[in-house]
Backbone as ProteinMPNN parsed JSONL, in Angstrom:
{"seq_chain_A": "MVGRRVAEPGRPLALPGGKLNPGESVEVCAMRELAEETGLAAREARTFAAVLVSGWVVAGVVVDLVDHDAEPRVRELDKFADLAWIDLGSPPEDLFVASAVLLERLQ", "coords_chain_A": {"N_chain_A": [[-10.484, 15.961, 125.211], [-10.25, 15.303, 128.628], [-9.807, 15.972, 132.13], [-9.368, 14.854, 135.512], [-10.793, 16.8, 137.934], [-9.249, 17.858, 140.669], [-9.804, 19.558, 142.816], [-12.526, 19.851, 143.045], [-15.685, 18.951, 144.483], [-16.428, 15.512, 144.478], [-14.736, 15.112, 142.379], [-15.081, 15.604, 139.439], [-14.857, 14.973, 135.863], [-13.344, 17.215, 133.561], [-13.061, 19.653, 130.93], [-9.954, 21.125, 129.845], [-9.125, 24.473, 130.844], [-9.634, 27.969, 131.705], [-9.36, 31.27, 133.149], [-9.618, 34.393, 131.358], [-6.82, 36.429, 130.58], [-6.079, 39.948, 131.017], [-6.937, 41.721, 128.085], [-6.742, 39.507, 126.451], [-7.824, 37.242, 123.925], [-10.582, 34.902, 123.664], [-9.817, 32.623, 122.261], [-6.971, 32.723, 122.302], [-6.599, 32.531, 125.045], [-7.6, 29.916, 125.471], [-5.687, 28.36, 124.079], [-3.386, 28.993, 125.557], [-4.094, 28.093, 128.164], [-4.46, 25.36, 127.619], [-1.819, 24.581, 126.969], [-0.526, 25.241, 129.409], [-1.832, 23.531, 131.238], [-1.723, 20.943, 130.142], [0.507, 20.593, 128.533], [0.254, 20.459, 125.816], [0.545, 21.882, 122.58], [-1.113, 24.276, 120.58], [-1.946, 25.308, 117.263], [-3.98, 26.744, 116.151], [-7.213, 28.075, 116.959], [-10.751, 27.887, 117.554], [-13.773, 29.314, 118.488], [-16.692, 27.605, 119.418], [-18.99, 27.736, 120.902], [-20.794, 29.623, 123.378], [-21.895, 29.624, 126.607], [-24.182, 30.016, 129.367], [-23.531, 29.096, 132.572], [-24.305, 28.372, 135.771], [-24.197, 31.115, 136.439], [-21.878, 31.931, 135.183], [-20.286, 32.896, 132.151], [-19.31, 30.667, 129.818], [-16.975, 29.656, 127.473], [-16.677, 27.527, 124.66], [-14.025, 26.039, 122.961], [-12.43, 24.797, 120.113], [-9.368, 23.289, 119.11], [-6.528, 23.14, 116.898], [-4.037, 20.926, 117.096], [-0.473, 21.262, 117.316], [1.159, 19.001, 117.234], [-0.237, 16.125, 116.406], [0.124, 13.616, 117.443], [0.956, 13.927, 119.983], [0.892, 13.375, 123.507], [-1.157, 14.236, 126.255], [-0.048, 15.632, 129.382], [-0.243, 15.906, 132.864], [0.27, 19.038, 134.172], [-0.344, 20.85, 136.078], [-0.755, 20.026, 139.066], [-2.41, 20.746, 141.141], [-4.804, 21.235, 139.975], [-5.607, 19.273, 138.012], [-5.83, 15.709, 137.392], [-5.069, 12.571, 135.866], [-5.404, 12.97, 132.894], [-7.105, 12.41, 129.819], [-8.003, 11.304, 126.516], [-11.27, 11.466, 125.095], [-14.203, 9.842, 123.733], [-16.273, 11.633, 121.755], [-18.771, 10.817, 120.963], [-19.728, 9.232, 122.967], [-19.567, 10.497, 125.7], [-18.083, 10.554, 129.034], [-20.031, 9.981, 132.03], [-19.597, 11.348, 134.419], [-19.078, 14.185, 134.189], [-17.967, 17.554, 134.703], [-20.296, 20.178, 135.144], [-20.231, 22.489, 133.377], [-18.496, 21.546, 131.37], [-19.965, 19.369, 130.361], [-22.217, 20.688, 129.275], [-21.002, 22.227, 127.262], [-19.887, 20.195, 125.626], [-22.205, 18.985, 124.688], [-23.042, 20.925, 122.889], [-21.128, 20.742, 120.954], [-21.464, 18.369, 119.595]], "CA_chain_A": [[-9.692, 15.515, 126.31], [-10.718, 15.74, 129.936], [-8.981, 15.619, 133.271], [-10.07, 14.753, 136.793], [-10.618, 18.055, 138.694], [-8.939, 17.408, 142.025], [-10.288, 20.487, 143.837], [-13.983, 19.905, 143.018], [-16.359, 17.834, 145.156], [-16.721, 14.397, 143.586], [-13.659, 15.028, 141.38], [-15.628, 15.352, 138.098], [-14.003, 15.165, 134.692], [-13.577, 18.537, 132.975], [-12.198, 20.127, 129.851], [-8.977, 22.126, 130.287], [-9.604, 25.841, 130.651], [-9.322, 28.927, 132.757], [-9.84, 32.645, 132.993], [-8.919, 35.288, 130.428], [-5.921, 37.489, 131.038], [-6.479, 41.233, 130.422], [-6.612, 41.928, 126.677], [-6.581, 38.23, 125.772], [-9.024, 36.714, 123.278], [-11.002, 33.588, 124.145], [-9.014, 31.609, 121.577], [-5.607, 32.763, 122.84], [-6.715, 31.982, 126.395], [-7.748, 28.459, 125.38], [-4.401, 27.77, 123.696], [-2.478, 29.169, 126.7], [-4.51, 27.185, 129.233], [-4.169, 24.001, 127.172], [-0.376, 24.372, 127.132], [-0.187, 25.284, 130.833], [-2.405, 22.423, 131.989], [-1.505, 19.626, 129.535], [1.732, 20.541, 127.753], [-0.052, 20.384, 124.381], [0.593, 23.159, 121.868], [-2.103, 24.418, 119.508], [-1.575, 26.304, 116.251], [-5.184, 27.482, 115.798], [-8.354, 27.821, 117.838], [-12.016, 28.438, 117.076], [-14.862, 29.224, 119.461], [-17.875, 26.967, 118.858], [-20.172, 28.011, 121.724], [-20.685, 30.355, 124.639], [-23.083, 29.248, 127.369], [-24.278, 30.514, 130.738], [-23.594, 27.969, 133.503], [-24.165, 28.794, 137.178], [-23.844, 32.528, 136.498], [-20.627, 32.182, 134.453], [-20.281, 32.691, 130.708], [-18.245, 29.709, 129.536], [-16.784, 29.496, 126.024], [-16.104, 26.278, 124.169], [-13.062, 26.312, 121.896], [-11.718, 23.648, 119.545], [-8.026, 23.685, 118.674], [-5.743, 22.283, 116.016], [-2.77, 20.697, 117.782], [0.758, 21.301, 116.535], [1.57, 17.603, 117.079], [-1.438, 15.309, 116.609], [0.496, 12.395, 118.154], [1.391, 14.282, 121.339], [0.047, 12.915, 124.602], [-1.241, 15.228, 127.329], [0.504, 15.275, 130.685], [-0.688, 16.825, 133.908], [1.32, 20.001, 134.525], [-0.808, 21.604, 137.241], [-1.269, 18.962, 139.923], [-3.452, 21.275, 142.023], [-6.039, 21.352, 139.193], [-6.001, 18.079, 137.269], [-5.181, 14.399, 137.439], [-5.614, 11.595, 134.914], [-5.853, 13.487, 131.597], [-7.352, 11.349, 128.841], [-8.853, 11.602, 125.371], [-12.583, 10.825, 125.206], [-15.01, 9.69, 122.526], [-17.364, 12.608, 121.818], [-20.024, 10.125, 120.735], [-20.179, 8.649, 124.237], [-18.771, 11.124, 126.76], [-18.284, 9.979, 130.365], [-21.172, 10.532, 132.753], [-19.205, 12.184, 135.56], [-18.49, 15.425, 133.687], [-18.234, 18.855, 135.311], [-21.492, 20.695, 134.47], [-19.883, 23.358, 132.247], [-17.93, 20.699, 130.321], [-21.061, 18.605, 129.763], [-23.022, 21.595, 128.461], [-20.232, 22.566, 126.049], [-19.761, 19.02, 124.761], [-23.503, 18.814, 124.021], [-23.092, 21.883, 121.776], [-20.127, 20.355, 119.96], [-21.894, 17.173, 118.849]], "C_chain_A": [[-10.261, 16.095, 127.592], [-9.702, 15.324, 130.991], [-9.823, 15.592, 134.529], [-9.764, 16.014, 137.602], [-10.452, 17.728, 140.169], [-9.521, 18.31, 143.112], [-11.813, 20.565, 143.917], [-14.571, 18.731, 143.787], [-16.726, 16.744, 144.153], [-15.696, 14.194, 142.492], [-14.179, 14.736, 139.97], [-14.559, 15.512, 137.017], [-14.351, 16.507, 134.059], [-12.61, 18.789, 131.826], [-11.146, 21.062, 130.434], [-9.539, 23.527, 130.049], [-9.209, 26.738, 131.802], [-9.851, 30.299, 132.414], [-8.966, 33.432, 132.023], [-7.961, 36.204, 131.17], [-6.383, 38.796, 130.404], [-6.011, 41.346, 128.966], [-6.505, 40.656, 125.854], [-7.897, 37.8, 125.116], [-9.356, 35.346, 123.878], [-10.112, 32.5, 123.532], [-7.578, 31.562, 122.099], [-5.583, 32.195, 124.26], [-6.784, 30.459, 126.356], [-6.425, 27.789, 125.028], [-3.396, 27.866, 124.841], [-2.813, 28.181, 127.806], [-4.23, 25.73, 128.874], [-2.691, 23.683, 127.379], [0.012, 24.318, 128.606], [-0.645, 24.027, 131.567], [-2.034, 21.041, 131.451], [-0.18, 19.482, 128.792], [1.501, 20.465, 126.254], [-0.049, 21.774, 123.763], [-0.426, 23.151, 120.736], [-1.649, 25.507, 118.54], [-2.743, 27.216, 115.91], [-6.282, 27.135, 116.782], [-9.585, 28.509, 117.27], [-13.081, 28.238, 118.151], [-16.081, 28.612, 118.79], [-19.135, 27.241, 119.669], [-19.803, 28.908, 122.886], [-21.997, 30.105, 125.374], [-23.022, 29.858, 128.765], [-24.486, 29.311, 131.656], [-23.325, 28.49, 134.903], [-23.677, 30.237, 137.301], [-22.559, 32.898, 135.781], [-20.861, 32.015, 132.958], [-19.054, 31.83, 130.409], [-18.172, 29.511, 128.029], [-16.177, 28.133, 125.725], [-15.238, 26.58, 122.962], [-12.469, 24.994, 121.419], [-10.381, 24.145, 119.015], [-7.47, 22.673, 117.684], [-4.378, 22.136, 116.681], [-1.589, 20.78, 116.827], [1.213, 19.878, 116.228], [0.382, 16.717, 117.418], [-1.15, 13.991, 117.326], [0.915, 12.668, 119.593], [0.385, 13.773, 122.372], [0.018, 13.98, 125.693], [-0.573, 14.708, 128.596], [0.074, 16.334, 131.69], [0.478, 17.726, 134.3], [0.928, 20.845, 135.725], [-1.527, 20.631, 138.17], [-2.354, 19.435, 140.889], [-4.794, 21.393, 141.308], [-6.516, 20.03, 138.623], [-5.204, 16.845, 137.65], [-5.782, 13.569, 136.31], [-6.177, 12.208, 133.635], [-6.028, 12.337, 130.613], [-8.223, 11.869, 127.703], [-10.171, 10.866, 125.559], [-13.224, 10.718, 123.829], [-16.182, 10.656, 122.644], [-18.729, 11.97, 121.608], [-20.589, 9.479, 121.993], [-19.336, 9.214, 125.377], [-19.047, 10.482, 128.119], [-19.42, 10.686, 131.103], [-20.774, 11.503, 133.851], [-18.473, 13.455, 135.126], [-18.887, 16.616, 134.556], [-19.359, 19.493, 134.495], [-21.145, 21.541, 133.245], [-19.314, 22.545, 131.085], [-19.01, 19.909, 129.608], [-21.901, 19.468, 128.839], [-22.288, 21.947, 127.166], [-20.13, 21.368, 125.103], [-21.074, 18.706, 124.055], [-23.606, 19.721, 122.795], [-22.162, 21.484, 120.64], [-20.619, 19.207, 119.078], [-22.841, 17.49, 117.731]], "O_chain_A": [[-10.699, 17.245, 127.626], [-8.861, 14.452, 130.772], [-10.871, 16.234, 134.6], [-8.604, 16.274, 137.922], [-11.417, 17.362, 140.839], [-9.711, 17.852, 144.238], [-12.344, 21.275, 144.771], [-14.021, 17.631, 143.75], [-17.278, 17.037, 143.092], [-15.768, 13.215, 141.75], [-13.78, 13.744, 139.36], [-13.505, 16.109, 137.24], [-15.519, 16.894, 134.022], [-11.515, 18.23, 131.759], [-11.417, 21.734, 131.429], [-10.345, 23.727, 129.14], [-8.54, 26.318, 132.746], [-10.674, 30.467, 131.514], [-7.769, 33.186, 131.881], [-8.266, 36.69, 132.258], [-7.021, 38.767, 129.351], [-4.846, 41.099, 128.656], [-6.202, 40.724, 124.663], [-8.966, 37.98, 125.699], [-8.514, 34.717, 124.519], [-9.707, 31.564, 124.222], [-7.032, 30.48, 122.314], [-4.661, 31.469, 124.631], [-6.1, 29.786, 127.128], [-6.075, 26.762, 125.611], [-2.635, 26.928, 125.074], [-1.926, 27.508, 128.331], [-3.811, 24.95, 129.729], [-2.354, 22.625, 127.91], [0.788, 23.453, 129.013], [0.074, 23.514, 132.425], [-2.027, 20.068, 132.205], [0.218, 18.367, 128.455], [2.465, 20.411, 125.49], [-0.572, 22.725, 124.344], [-0.583, 22.156, 120.028], [-1.045, 26.501, 118.944], [-2.54, 28.334, 115.435], [-6.292, 26.052, 117.367], [-9.501, 29.544, 116.609], [-13.267, 27.132, 118.659], [-16.471, 29.048, 117.706], [-20.24, 27.005, 119.181], [-18.652, 28.949, 123.321], [-23.077, 30.343, 124.833], [-21.946, 30.173, 129.274], [-25.481, 28.595, 131.542], [-22.238, 28.993, 135.187], [-22.848, 30.548, 138.156], [-22.181, 34.069, 135.769], [-21.561, 31.092, 132.54], [-17.92, 32.208, 130.704], [-19.181, 29.23, 127.383], [-15.291, 27.653, 126.433], [-15.657, 27.29, 122.047], [-12.052, 24.167, 122.23], [-10.271, 25.273, 118.534], [-7.886, 21.515, 117.642], [-3.644, 23.115, 116.814], [-1.701, 20.408, 115.659], [1.605, 19.577, 115.101], [0.029, 16.572, 118.589], [-2.079, 13.317, 117.77], [1.199, 11.733, 120.343], [-0.82, 13.751, 122.124], [1.052, 14.561, 126.021], [-0.539, 13.504, 128.849], [0.039, 17.524, 131.376], [1.537, 17.248, 134.707], [1.783, 21.491, 136.33], [-2.738, 20.436, 138.075], [-3.13, 18.626, 141.398], [-5.817, 21.626, 141.952], [-7.695, 19.694, 138.733], [-4.081, 16.921, 138.15], [-6.891, 13.849, 135.855], [-7.345, 11.975, 133.323], [-5.217, 11.412, 130.569], [-9.063, 12.749, 127.892], [-10.196, 9.768, 126.116], [-12.837, 11.411, 122.889], [-17.005, 10.511, 123.548], [-19.741, 12.526, 122.033], [-21.787, 9.212, 122.075], [-18.501, 8.515, 125.95], [-20.125, 9.927, 128.334], [-19.726, 11.846, 130.828], [-21.547, 12.401, 134.183], [-17.391, 13.764, 135.627], [-20.001, 16.677, 135.076], [-19.374, 19.36, 133.272], [-21.715, 21.327, 132.175], [-19.622, 22.831, 129.928], [-18.982, 19.786, 128.383], [-22.261, 19.039, 127.743], [-22.893, 21.962, 126.094], [-20.276, 21.53, 123.891], [-21.058, 18.207, 122.929], [-24.188, 19.335, 121.781], [-22.392, 21.855, 119.488], [-20.212, 19.102, 117.921], [-23.283, 16.586, 117.022]]}, "name": "protein", "num_of_chains": 1, "seq": "MVGRRVAEPGRPLALPGGKLNPGESVEVCAMRELAEETGLAAREARTFAAVLVSGWVVAGVVVDLVDHDAEPRVRELDKFADLAWIDLGSPPEDLFVASAVLLERLQ"}
């Protein structure tokens, strides 16, 4: 799933995410950020990659949703618009750089 990043030049599509809280694991952070930004709850998370992008270490995490039929909804209007599921086999071209790099590792 990706959302349109409203604060970035060109409004690229990006994976949900954010920064770690003190003492928080990457997986717990991913589940928290997913819930905060999309309203989706995850029961489990697994890191599949960590990459260096523009001086930042960015982790890719896959999650198992509590409700597989749940639809994402934008909860942080200052960050995202237009959340949507994507086909990993043909991701959109206008991806945020960090999201594109992580999705390449997932395939």
